[in-house]
Coordinates of N, CA and C and ligand atoms in Angstrom, one line a residue:
X1 N 0.8 -1.2 0.1 CA 0.0 -0.1 0.0 C 0.8 1.3 0.1
X2 N 1.9 1.2 0.9 CA 2.8 2.4 1.0 C 3.5 2.7 -0.4
X3 N 3.8 1.5 -1.0 CA 4.6 1.6 -2.3 C 3.7 2.2 -3.3
X4 N 2.5 2.0 -3.3 CA 1.5 2.4 -4.2 C 1.3 4.0 -4.1
X5 N 1.3 4.4 -2.9 CA 1.1 5.8 -2.6 C 2.4 6.6 -3.1
X6 N 3.5 6.1 -2.7 CA 4.7 6.8 -3.0 C 4.9 6.9 -4.6
X7 N 4.4 5.8 -5.2 CA 4.6 5.9 -6.6 C 3.6 6.9 -7.3
X8 N 2.4 6.9 -6.8 CA 1.4 7.9 -7.2 C 1.8 9.4 -7.0
X9 N 2.4 9.5 -5.8 CA 2.9 10.9 -5.4 C 4.1 11.3 -6.2
X10 N 5.0 10.4 -6.6 CA 6.1 10.8 -7.4 C 5.7 11.2 -8.8
X11 N 4.6 10.5 -9.2 CA 4.2 10.8 -10.7 C 3.1 12.0 -10.7
X12 N 2.8 12.5 -9.5 CA 1.7 13.5 -9.6 C 2.2 14.9 -10.1
X13 N 1.5 15.5 -10.8 CA 2.0 16.9 -11.3 C 1.5 18.0 -10.4
X14 N 0.3 17.8 -9.7 CA -0.2 18.8 -8.9 C -0.7 18.3 -7.5
X15 N 0.3 17.8 -6.7 CA -0.2 17.3 -5.4 C -0.5 18.5 -4.5
X16 N -1.3 18.0 -3.5 CA -1.8 18.9 -2.5 C -1.8 18.3 -1.2
X17 N -1.5 19.1 -0.1 CA -1.7 18.5 1.3 C -2.9 19.4 2.0
X18 N -3.8 18.5 2.7 CA -4.7 19.2 3.5 C -4.7 18.7 4.8
X19 N -4.8 19.6 5.7 CA -4.4 19.2 7.1 C -5.5 19.9 8.1
X20 N -5.7 19.1 9.2 CA -6.4 19.5 10.3 C -5.6 19.4 11.8
X21 N -6.4 19.6 12.8 CA -5.8 19.6 14.0 C -4.8 18.3 14.4
X22 N -5.2 17.2 13.8 CA -4.4 16.1 14.0 C -3.0 16.1 13.6
X23 N -2.6 16.9 12.7 CA -1.2 17.0 12.3 C -0.4 17.7 13.4
X24 N -1.0 18.5 14.2 CA -0.3 19.2 15.3 C -0.4 18.5 16.6
X25 N -1.2 17.3 16.7 CA -1.5 16.6 17.9 C -0.2 16.2 18.7
X26 N 0.8 15.6 17.9 CA 2.0 15.1 18.4 C 3.0 16.1 18.9
X27 N 2.6 17.4 18.5 CA 3.5 18.4 19.1 C 3.0 18.8 20.6
X28 N 1.8 18.3 20.9 CA 1.2 18.4 22.3 C 0.1 19.3 22.2
X29 N -0.5 19.7 21.1 CA -1.7 20.6 21.2 C -3.0 19.7 20.9
X30 N -3.9 19.9 21.9 CA -5.1 19.1 21.8 C -6.0 19.3 20.6
X31 N -6.5 18.2 19.9 CA -7.5 18.5 18.9 C -8.8 19.0 19.4
X32 N -9.6 19.5 18.5 CA -10.9 20.0 18.9 C -11.9 19.0 19.3
X33 N -11.9 17.8 18.6 CA -12.9 16.8 19.0 C -12.3 15.6 19.7
X34 N -11.1 15.7 20.2 CA -10.4 14.7 20.8 C -10.8 14.7 22.4
X35 N -10.0 13.9 23.2 CA -10.4 13.9 24.6 C -10.1 15.1 25.5
X36 N -9.2 15.9 24.9 CA -8.8 17.1 25.7 C -9.4 18.3 24.9
X37 N -10.4 18.1 24.0 CA -10.9 19.2 23.1 C -11.8 20.3 23.9
X38 N -12.2 19.9 25.2 CA -12.9 21.0 25.9 C -12.1 21.8 26.8
X39 N -12.6 23.0 26.9 CA -11.9 24.0 27.7 C -12.8 24.5 28.7
X40 N -12.5 24.2 30.1 CA -13.3 24.4 31.2 C -14.7 23.9 30.9
X41 N -14.9 22.8 30.2 CA -16.1 22.1 30.1 C -16.8 22.6 28.7
X42 N -16.3 23.7 28.1 CA -16.9 24.3 26.9 C -16.3 23.6 25.6
X43 N -17.2 23.4 24.6 CA -16.7 23.0 23.3 C -16.4 24.1 22.4
X44 N -15.6 23.8 21.3 CA -15.3 24.9 20.4 C -16.6 25.5 19.7
X45 N -17.6 24.7 19.7 CA -18.9 25.3 19.0 C -19.5 26.3 20.0
X46 N -19.2 26.2 21.3 CA -19.8 27.1 22.3 C -18.9 28.4 22.4
X47 N -17.5 28.2 22.2 CA -16.6 29.3 22.3 C -16.3 30.1 21.0
X48 N -16.3 29.3 20.0 CA -15.8 30.0 18.7 C -16.9 30.5 17.8
X49 N -17.6 31.4 18.5 CA -18.9 32.0 17.7 C -18.8 33.6 18.0
X50 N -19.4 34.3 17.0 CA -19.5 35.7 17.2 C -20.5 36.0 18.5
X51 N -21.3 35.1 18.7 CA -22.3 35.3 19.8 C -21.5 35.1 21.1
X52 N -20.8 34.1 21.2 CA -20.1 33.9 22.4 C -19.2 35.2 22.8
X53 N -18.5 35.7 21.8 CA -17.6 36.8 21.8 C -18.4 38.0 22.2
X54 N -19.7 38.2 21.6 CA -20.5 39.3 22.1 C -21.0 39.2 23.4
X55 N -21.3 37.9 24.0 CA -21.8 37.9 25.3 C -20.7 38.1 26.2
X56 N -19.5 37.6 26.0 CA -18.3 37.5 26.9 C -17.1 37.4 26.3
X57 N -16.6 38.5 25.8 CA -15.3 38.6 25.1 C -14.1 38.1 25.9
X58 N -14.0 38.4 27.2 CA -13.0 38.0 28.0 C -12.9 36.5 28.1
X59 N -14.0 35.9 28.2 CA -14.0 34.4 28.3 C -13.5 33.8 27.1
X60 N -13.9 34.3 25.9 CA -13.4 33.8 24.6 C -12.0 34.1 24.5
X61 N -11.5 35.2 24.9 CA -10.1 35.5 24.8 C -9.3 34.7 25.7
X62 N -9.8 34.3 26.9 CA -9.1 33.5 27.8 C -8.7 32.2 27.1
X63 N -9.8 31.7 26.4 CA -9.5 30.4 25.7 C -8.4 30.5 24.6
X64 N -8.6 31.6 23.9 CA -7.6 31.8 22.8 C -6.1 31.9 23.4
X65 N -6.1 32.8 24.6 CA -4.9 33.1 25.2 C -4.2 31.8 25.7
X66 N -5.1 30.9 26.3 CA -4.5 29.5 26.7 C -4.0 28.9 25.5
X67 N -4.7 28.8 24.4 CA -4.2 28.1 23.3 C -3.0 28.8 22.7
X68 N -2.9 30.1 22.5 CA -1.8 30.7 22.1 C -0.5 30.4 23.0
X69 N -0.7 30.3 24.3 CA 0.4 29.9 25.2 C 0.8 28.5 24.9
X70 N -0.1 27.6 24.7 CA 0.3 26.2 24.3 C 1.2 26.2 23.1
X71 N 0.6 26.8 22.1 CA 1.2 26.9 20.8 C 2.7 27.4 20.8
X72 N 2.7 28.5 21.5 CA 4.0 29.2 21.6 C 5.1 28.4 22.1
X73 N 4.7 27.3 22.9 CA 5.7 26.5 23.6 C 6.1 25.1 22.8
X74 N 5.4 25.0 21.7 CA 5.6 23.7 20.9 C 6.3 23.9 19.6
X75 N 6.8 22.9 19.0 CA 7.5 22.9 17.7 C 6.8 22.1 16.7
X76 N 6.9 22.4 15.5 CA 6.2 21.6 14.4 C 6.6 20.1 14.6
X77 N 5.7 19.3 14.1 CA 5.9 17.8 14.3 C 6.7 17.3 13.0
X78 N 7.0 16.1 13.0 CA 7.8 15.3 11.9 C 7.0 15.5 10.6
X79 N 5.6 15.5 10.8 CA 4.8 15.5 9.6 C 4.8 17.0 9.0
X80 N 4.7 17.9 9.8 CA 4.9 19.3 9.3 C 6.2 19.5 8.5
X81 N 7.3 19.0 9.2 CA 8.6 19.1 8.6 C 8.8 18.3 7.2
X82 N 8.1 17.2 7.3 CA 8.1 16.5 6.0 C 7.5 17.2 4.8
X83 N 6.3 17.8 5.1 CA 5.5 18.5 4.1 C 6.3 19.7 3.6
X84 N 6.9 20.3 4.5 CA 7.7 21.5 4.2 C 9.0 21.2 3.3
X85 N 9.6 20.0 3.6 CA 10.7 19.5 2.8 C 10.4 18.9 1.5
X86 N 9.1 18.4 1.3 CA 8.9 17.7 0.0 C 8.9 18.7 -1.1
X87 N 9.4 18.0 -2.2 CA 9.2 18.8 -3.6 C 8.6 17.9 -4.6
X88 N 7.9 18.4 -5.6 CA 7.2 17.7 -6.6 C 8.3 17.2 -7.6
X89 N 7.8 16.4 -8.5 CA 8.9 16.0 -9.6 C 9.5 17.2 -10.3
X90 N 8.6 18.3 -10.4 CA 9.1 19.5 -11.0 C 9.9 20.3 -10.1
X91 N 10.2 19.9 -8.9 CA 11.0 20.7 -7.9 C 10.1 21.8 -7.2
X92 N 9.0 21.7 -7.2 CA 8.1 22.7 -6.5 C 7.6 22.3 -5.2
X93 N 7.4 23.4 -4.4 CA 6.8 23.1 -3.0 C 5.3 22.7 -3.3
X94 N 4.8 21.8 -2.3 CA 3.4 21.5 -2.5 C 2.6 22.5 -1.6
X95 N 1.4 23.0 -2.1 CA 0.6 23.9 -1.3 C 0.0 23.0 -0.3
X96 N -0.2 23.7 0.9 CA -0.9 23.1 2.1 C -2.1 23.9 2.4
X97 N -3.3 23.2 2.2 CA -4.6 23.9 2.7 C -4.8 23.4 4.2
X98 N -4.8 24.2 5.1 CA -5.0 23.9 6.5 C -6.3 24.5 7.1
X99 N -6.8 23.7 8.0 CA -7.9 24.3 8.8 C -7.2 24.8 10.1
X100 N -5.9 24.6 10.3 CA -5.4 25.0 11.6 C -5.0 26.4 11.6
X101 N -5.1 27.0 12.7 CA -4.8 28.5 13.0 C -3.4 28.6 13.7
X102 N -2.7 27.5 14.0 CA -1.5 27.6 14.9 C -0.3 28.0 14.2
X103 N -0.2 28.1 12.9 CA 1.1 28.5 12.2 C 2.2 27.6 12.1
X104 N 2.0 26.4 12.6 CA 3.0 25.5 12.6 C 3.6 25.0 11.3
X105 N 2.8 25.0 10.2 CA 3.2 24.8 8.8 C 4.3 25.7 8.5
X106 N 4.0 27.0 8.8 CA 4.9 28.2 8.4 C 6.2 27.9 9.3
X107 N 6.0 27.6 10.6 CA 7.3 27.4 11.5 C 8.1 26.3 10.9
X108 N 7.4 25.3 10.3 CA 8.2 24.1 9.7 C 8.9 24.6 8.5
X109 N 8.5 25.7 7.8 CA 9.2 26.1 6.6 C 8.4 26.1 5.4
X110 N 7.1 25.7 5.5 CA 6.2 25.7 4.2 C 5.9 27.3 4.0
X111 N 6.0 27.6 2.7 CA 5.6 29.0 2.4 C 4.3 29.3 1.6
X112 N 3.8 28.1 1.1 CA 2.4 28.3 0.4 C 1.3 27.5 1.3
X113 N 1.0 28.4 2.3 CA -0.1 27.8 3.2 C -1.3 28.5 3.0
X114 N -2.4 27.9 2.8 CA -3.6 28.5 2.7 C -4.4 28.3 4.0
X115 N -4.6 29.3 4.9 CA -5.2 29.1 6.3 C -6.7 29.4 6.0
X116 N -7.4 28.3 5.9 CA -8.9 28.4 5.7 C -9.6 29.2 6.8
X117 N -9.1 28.9 8.1 CA -9.7 29.4 9.2 C -9.0 30.6 9.9
X118 N -8.0 31.2 9.1 CA -7.3 32.3 9.7 C -6.1 31.9 10.5
X119 N -5.8 32.9 11.3 CA -4.5 32.7 12.1 C -4.8 33.2 13.5
X120 N -4.4 32.4 14.5 CA -4.4 32.8 15.9 C -3.5 33.8 16.3
X121 N -2.6 34.1 15.4 CA -1.5 35.2 15.5 C -1.8 36.5 15.0
X122 N -3.1 36.6 14.4 CA -3.5 37.9 13.9 C -4.7 38.3 14.7
X123 N -4.9 39.5 14.9 CA -6.0 40.2 15.6 C -6.8 41.1 14.7
X124 N -8.0 41.1 14.8 CA -8.9 42.0 14.0 C -9.8 42.9 14.8
X125 N -9.9 44.3 14.6 CA -10.8 45.0 15.2 C -12.2 44.9 14.8
X126 N -13.1 44.7 15.9 CA -14.4 44.4 15.3 C -15.2 45.8 15.0
X127 N -14.5 46.7 15.4 CA -15.0 48.2 14.9 C -14.5 48.7 13.6
X128 N -13.1 48.8 13.4 CA -12.6 49.3 12.1 C -12.1 48.3 11.3
X129 N -12.1 47.1 11.6 CA -11.6 46.1 10.7 C -10.1 45.8 10.5
X130 N -9.3 46.7 11.1 CA -7.8 46.7 10.9 C -7.3 45.4 11.5
X131 N -6.3 44.8 10.8 CA -5.7 43.5 11.4 C -4.2 43.8 11.8
X132 N -3.8 43.3 12.8 CA -2.5 43.3 13.4 C -1.9 42.0 13.7
X133 N -0.6 41.8 13.5 CA 0.0 40.6 13.9 C 0.3 40.8 15.5
X134 N 0.1 39.7 16.3 CA 0.4 39.8 17.8 C 0.7 38.5 18.3
X135 N 1.8 38.4 19.0 CA 2.2 37.0 19.5 C 2.3 37.2 21.2
X136 N 1.7 38.2 21.8 CA 1.8 38.3 23.1 C 0.9 37.4 23.8
X137 N 1.4 36.7 24.9 CA 0.5 35.7 25.5 C 0.4 36.3 27.1
X138 N -0.5 35.7 27.8 CA -0.8 36.0 29.2 C -1.6 37.4 29.4
X139 N -2.6 37.4 28.5 CA -3.5 38.8 28.7 C -4.4 38.7 29.9
X140 N -4.6 39.8 30.4 CA -5.6 39.9 31.4 C -6.9 40.6 31.3
X141 N -6.8 41.3 30.0 CA -8.1 41.9 29.6 C -8.2 41.8 28.2
X142 N -9.4 42.1 27.6 CA -9.7 42.0 26.1 C -8.7 43.1 25.5
X143 N -7.9 42.7 24.5 CA -7.2 43.8 23.8 C -7.9 44.7 23.0
X144 N -7.5 46.0 23.0 CA -8.1 47.0 22.3 C -7.5 47.6 21.1
X145 N -8.1 48.0 20.0 CA -7.5 48.7 18.9 C -7.3 50.1 19.3
X146 N -6.4 50.7 18.5 CA -6.1 52.2 18.6 C -7.4 53.0 18.5
X147 N -8.4 52.5 17.7 CA -9.6 53.2 17.6 C -10.6 53.0 18.8
X148 N -10.2 52.1 19.7 CA -11.0 51.9 21.0 C -11.9 50.7 20.7
X149 N -12.0 50.0 19.5 CA -12.8 48.9 19.4 C -12.1 47.7 20.0
X150 N -13.0 46.7 20.2 CA -12.4 45.4 20.7 C -11.6 44.6 19.6
X151 N -10.4 44.1 20.0 CA -9.8 43.2 19.0 C -10.2 41.7 19.3
X152 N -10.3 41.1 18.2 CA -10.7 39.6 18.3 C -9.7 38.8 17.5
X153 N -9.5 37.5 17.7 CA -8.6 36.8 16.9 C -9.1 36.7 15.5
X154 N -8.3 36.8 14.5 CA -8.7 36.9 13.1 C -8.7 35.3 12.6
X155 N -9.7 34.7 13.3 CA -10.0 33.4 12.8 C -11.4 33.3 12.4
X156 N -11.8 32.2 11.7 CA -13.1 32.1 11.4 C -13.9 31.3 12.4
X157 N -14.9 31.9 12.8 CA -15.7 31.3 13.8 C -17.0 30.6 13.2
X158 N -17.6 29.6 13.9 CA -18.8 29.1 13.5 C -19.9 30.0 13.0
X159 N -20.5 29.8 11.7 CA -21.5 30.7 11.3 C -20.8 32.0 10.5
X160 N -19.4 32.0 10.4 CA -18.7 32.9 9.6 C -18.3 32.4 8.3
X161 N -18.2 33.2 7.3 CA -17.7 32.9 6.0 C -16.1 32.8 6.0
X162 N -15.7 31.9 5.2 CA -14.2 31.8 5.1 C -13.8 32.9 4.3
X163 N -12.5 33.4 4.5 CA -11.9 34.4 3.7 C -12.0 34.0 2.2
X164 N -12.7 34.9 1.5 CA -13.0 34.6 0.1 C -11.8 34.3 -0.9
X165 N -10.8 35.1 -0.7 CA -9.6 34.8 -1.6 C -9.0 33.6 -1.3
X166 N -8.9 33.2 0.0 CA -8.2 32.0 0.3 C -9.0 30.7 -0.1
X167 N -10.4 30.9 0.1 CA -11.2 29.7 -0.1 C -11.2 29.5 -1.8
X168 N -11.3 30.6 -2.5 CA -11.3 30.5 -3.9 C -10.0 29.8 -4.5
X169 N -8.9 30.2 -3.8 CA -7.6 29.6 -4.4 C -7.6 28.1 -4.0
X170 N -8.0 27.8 -2.7 CA -8.2 26.4 -2.3 C -9.1 25.6 -3.2
X171 N -10.2 26.1 -3.7 CA -11.2 25.5 -4.6 C -10.4 25.1 -5.9
X172 N -9.7 26.1 -6.3 CA -9.0 26.0 -7.7 C -7.9 24.9 -7.5
X173 N -7.2 24.9 -6.5 CA -6.1 23.9 -6.2 C -6.8 22.6 -6.2
X174 N -7.9 22.5 -5.3 CA -8.6 21.1 -5.3 C -9.0 20.6 -6.6
X175 N -9.5 21.4 -7.4 CA -10.1 21.1 -8.8 C -9.0 20.6 -9.6
X176 N -7.9 21.3 -9.4 CA -6.8 20.9 -10.3 C -5.8 19.8 -9.9
X177 N -6.0 19.3 -8.7 CA -5.0 18.4 -8.1 C -5.2 16.9 -8.6
X178 N -4.1 16.3 -8.8 CA -4.2 14.7 -9.1 C -3.7 13.8 -7.9
X179 N -3.4 14.5 -6.8 CA -3.1 13.7 -5.6 C -3.2 14.5 -4.5
X180 N -4.0 14.1 -3.5 CA -4.4 14.8 -2.2 C -4.0 13.9 -1.1
X181 N -3.2 14.5 -0.1 CA -3.0 13.7 1.1 C -3.6 14.5 2.3
X182 N -4.7 13.9 2.8 CA -5.5 14.7 3.9 C -5.0 14.1 5.2
X183 N -4.6 14.9 6.1 CA -3.9 14.5 7.4 C -4.6 15.1 8.6
X184 N -5.2 14.2 9.5 CA -5.5 14.8 10.7 C -6.7 15.7 10.8
X185 N -7.7 15.3 10.1 CA -9.0 16.1 10.4 C -10.1 15.2 10.3
X186 N -11.1 15.5 11.1 CA -12.3 14.6 11.3 C -13.2 14.8 10.2
X187 N -12.9 15.9 9.3 CA -13.9 16.1 8.2 C -15.3 16.4 8.4
X188 N -15.6 17.0 9.6 CA -16.9 17.3 9.9 C -17.3 18.8 9.8
X189 N -16.2 19.7 9.6 CA -16.4 21.1 9.4 C -16.5 21.5 8.0
X190 N -17.5 22.1 7.6 CA -17.7 22.5 6.3 C -17.3 24.1 6.1
X191 N -17.0 24.7 5.0 CA -16.8 23.9 3.7 C -15.5 23.2 3.6
X192 N -14.6 23.3 4.6 CA -13.3 22.8 4.5 C -13.4 21.3 3.9
X193 N -14.2 20.6 4.6 CA -14.2 19.1 4.2 C -14.6 18.9 2.8
X194 N -15.4 19.8 2.2 CA -16.0 19.7 0.9 C -14.8 19.6 -0.2
X195 N -13.8 20.2 0.2 CA -12.6 20.4 -0.8 C -12.0 18.9 -1.2
X196 N -12.3 18.0 -0.2 CA -11.9 16.6 -0.6 C -12.8 16.1 -1.5
X197 N -14.1 16.3 -1.5 CA -15.0 15.8 -2.4 C -14.7 16.4 -3.8
X198 N -14.5 17.6 -3.8 CA -14.3 18.3 -5.0 C -12.9 17.7 -5.7
X199 N -11.9 17.5 -4.9 CA -10.7 16.9 -5.5 C -11.0 15.5 -6.1
X200 N -11.9 14.8 -5.3 CA -12.3 13.5 -5.8 C -13.0 13.4 -7.1
X201 N -14.0 14.5 -7.2 CA -14.7 14.6 -8.3 C -13.9 14.8 -9.5
X202 N -12.7 15.5 -9.3 CA -11.7 15.7 -10.3 C -10.8 14.6 -10.6
X203 N -11.1 13.5 -9.9 CA -10.3 12.3 -10.0 C -8.8 12.3 -9.4
X204 N -8.8 13.2 -8.5 CA -7.5 13.1 -7.7 C -7.4 11.8 -6.9
X205 N -6.3 11.3 -6.7 CA -6.0 10.1 -6.0 C -5.9 10.6 -4.4
X206 N -6.7 10.1 -3.6 CA -6.9 10.6 -2.3 C -6.3 9.6 -1.2
X207 N -5.4 10.2 -0.4 CA -4.8 9.4 0.6 C -5.2 10.0 2.0
X208 N -5.6 9.2 2.9 CA -6.0 9.9 4.2 C -5.0 9.3 5.3
X209 N -4.6 10.1 6.2 CA -3.9 9.7 7.3 C -4.6 10.2 8.6
X210 N -5.0 9.2 9.4 CA -5.8 9.5 10.6 C -5.9 8.3 11.4
X211 N -5.6 8.3 12.7 CA -5.6 7.2 13.4 C -7.1 6.6 13.6
X212 N -8.0 7.4 13.5 CA -9.4 7.0 13.7 C -10.1 6.9 12.2
X213 N -11.2 6.2 12.1 CA -12.0 6.3 10.9 C -12.9 7.5 10.9
X214 N -12.9 8.2 9.8 CA -13.7 9.4 9.5 C -14.6 9.3 8.4
X215 N -15.4 10.4 8.3 CA -16.3 10.4 7.2 C -15.7 10.7 5.8
X216 N -14.3 11.0 5.9 CA -13.7 11.1 4.6 C -13.2 9.9 4.0
X217 N -13.1 8.8 4.9 CA -12.7 7.5 4.4 C -13.3 6.9 3.3
X218 N -14.5 7.2 3.0 CA -15.3 6.7 1.9 C -14.7 7.4 0.5
X219 N -14.0 8.6 0.7 CA -13.6 9.3 -0.5 C -12.1 8.9 -0.7
X220 N -11.6 8.3 0.2 CA -10.1 8.1 0.0 C -9.8 6.8 -0.8
X221 N -8.9 6.9 -1.6 CA -8.3 5.6 -2.2 C -7.7 4.7 -1.3
X222 N -7.0 5.4 -0.4 CA -6.3 4.6 0.8 C -6.3 5.4 2.0
X223 N -6.8 4.7 3.1 CA -6.6 5.3 4.5 C -5.6 4.6 5.3
X224 N -4.7 5.4 5.8 CA -3.7 4.8 6.8 C -4.1 5.2 8.2
X225 N -4.6 4.3 9.0 CA -5.1 4.6 10.3 C -3.9 4.5 11.3
X226 N -3.2 5.6 11.2 CA -1.9 5.7 12.0 C -1.8 7.3 12.2
X227 N -0.9 7.5 13.3 CA -0.6 8.8 13.7 C 0.3 9.4 12.6
X228 N 0.0 10.7 12.3 CA 0.8 11.5 11.3 C 2.2 11.3 11.4
X229 N 2.7 11.5 12.5 CA 4.3 11.4 12.7 C 4.8 10.0 12.3
X230 N 4.1 9.0 12.5 CA 4.6 7.7 12.0 C 4.7 7.6 10.6
X231 N 3.9 8.1 9.8 CA 3.8 7.7 8.4 C 4.0 8.9 7.4
X232 N 3.7 10.0 7.7 CA 3.8 11.0 6.6 C 5.2 11.2 6.1
X233 N 6.1 11.2 6.9 CA 7.6 11.5 6.5 C 7.9 10.1 5.6
X234 N 7.4 9.1 6.1 CA 7.8 7.7 5.3 C 7.1 7.8 4.0
X235 N 6.0 8.3 3.9 CA 5.4 8.4 2.4 C 5.9 9.5 1.6
X236 N 6.4 10.5 2.2 CA 7.0 11.6 1.5 C 8.4 11.3 1.4
X237 N 9.0 10.4 2.0 CA 10.4 10.0 1.8 C 11.4 11.2 1.9
X238 N 11.2 12.0 2.9 CA 12.1 13.1 3.1 C 12.8 12.9 4.5
Ligands
APR1 N1 -2.1 12.2 13.6 C1 -3.1 12.3 12.5 N2 -4.4 12.4 13.0 C2 -4.8 12.6 14.4 C3 -3.7 12.4 15.2 C4 -2.4 12.3 14.9 N3 -1.3 12.0 15.7 N4 -4.2 12.5 16.5 C5 -5.5 12.8 16.3 N5 -5.9 12.8 15.0 C6 -7.1 13.1 14.2 C7 -8.2 12.7 15.0 O1 -8.6 11.3 14.9 C8 -9.4 13.5 14.4 O2 -10.1 12.8 13.3 O3 -7.2 14.4 14.0 C9 -8.6 14.8 13.9 C10 -8.9 16.0 14.5 O4 -10.3 16.3 14.4 P1 -10.9 17.7 14.9 O5 -10.5 17.8 16.3 O6 -12.2 17.7 14.5 O7 -10.0 18.9 14.1 P2 -10.3 19.5 12.7 O8 -10.9 18.4 11.8 O9 -9.1 20.2 12.2 O10 -11.5 20.5 13.1 C11 -12.0 21.3 12.1 O11 -13.2 22.6 13.8 O12 -13.4 23.8 15.8 C12 -13.1 23.9 14.4 O13 -12.1 25.7 13.5 C13 -11.9 24.4 14.2 O14 -10.3 24.2 12.3 C14 -11.2 23.5 13.3 C15 -12.2 22.8 12.6

């Protein structure tokens, strides 16, 4: 099975990586729907919404601040590194479409990363819309913009639209891809998961890496039910 995947990948002209929280799990970051996915008893669906922020911005910020603290202390995994180091047969870097907001693909050295759900390291003013980079952790109050408006994480919350330019580039890449490796996503959050369908409709060869069975399994030509760190580097042979 592994040899078949390696052969397909080597002959692919437009490979693509798609990733979710599972690719960062081995660095020590909890996934959203895994056993440590709740924060003070609350699920992401309860915290990552404009309504939750409207009701209690400090509580939402405390969750993000906790996550930013965790992320700032970890390093990219072997799977992040392998993706960053891989080159196509034409010598090009493979684009990564990620649902993750942790920035670990970039830390590993990937430069073509499409962050479908934004970045936890960028803040946006809810009043004037300005965006700023910010890596400070340990906040005690809600950060404020120079205009006096509340700053929020520039991530996509439930009920919000994905950044249009990022999603349209992701769609185009999924349509044009002949090989997709999907790593560490439960595949339950849309429209990110639909990109796998779209690639499949375009006849891409789909490889899934996830220790658990997921709803994406039926779209995959091959599913490896293993942790990313054990197998991604092996398949990418870097
Ligand atoms: N290697 C690969 N996969 C793993 C590993 C690992 N070491 N450990 C866990 N996984 C898998 C889990 O089996 C699960 O299927 O990673 C997946 C993580 O799923 P989710 O927690 O649902 O994360 P994700 O699919 O990225 O969530 C999508 O939901 O809350 C939102 O915006 C948030 O981007 C996130 C979106």
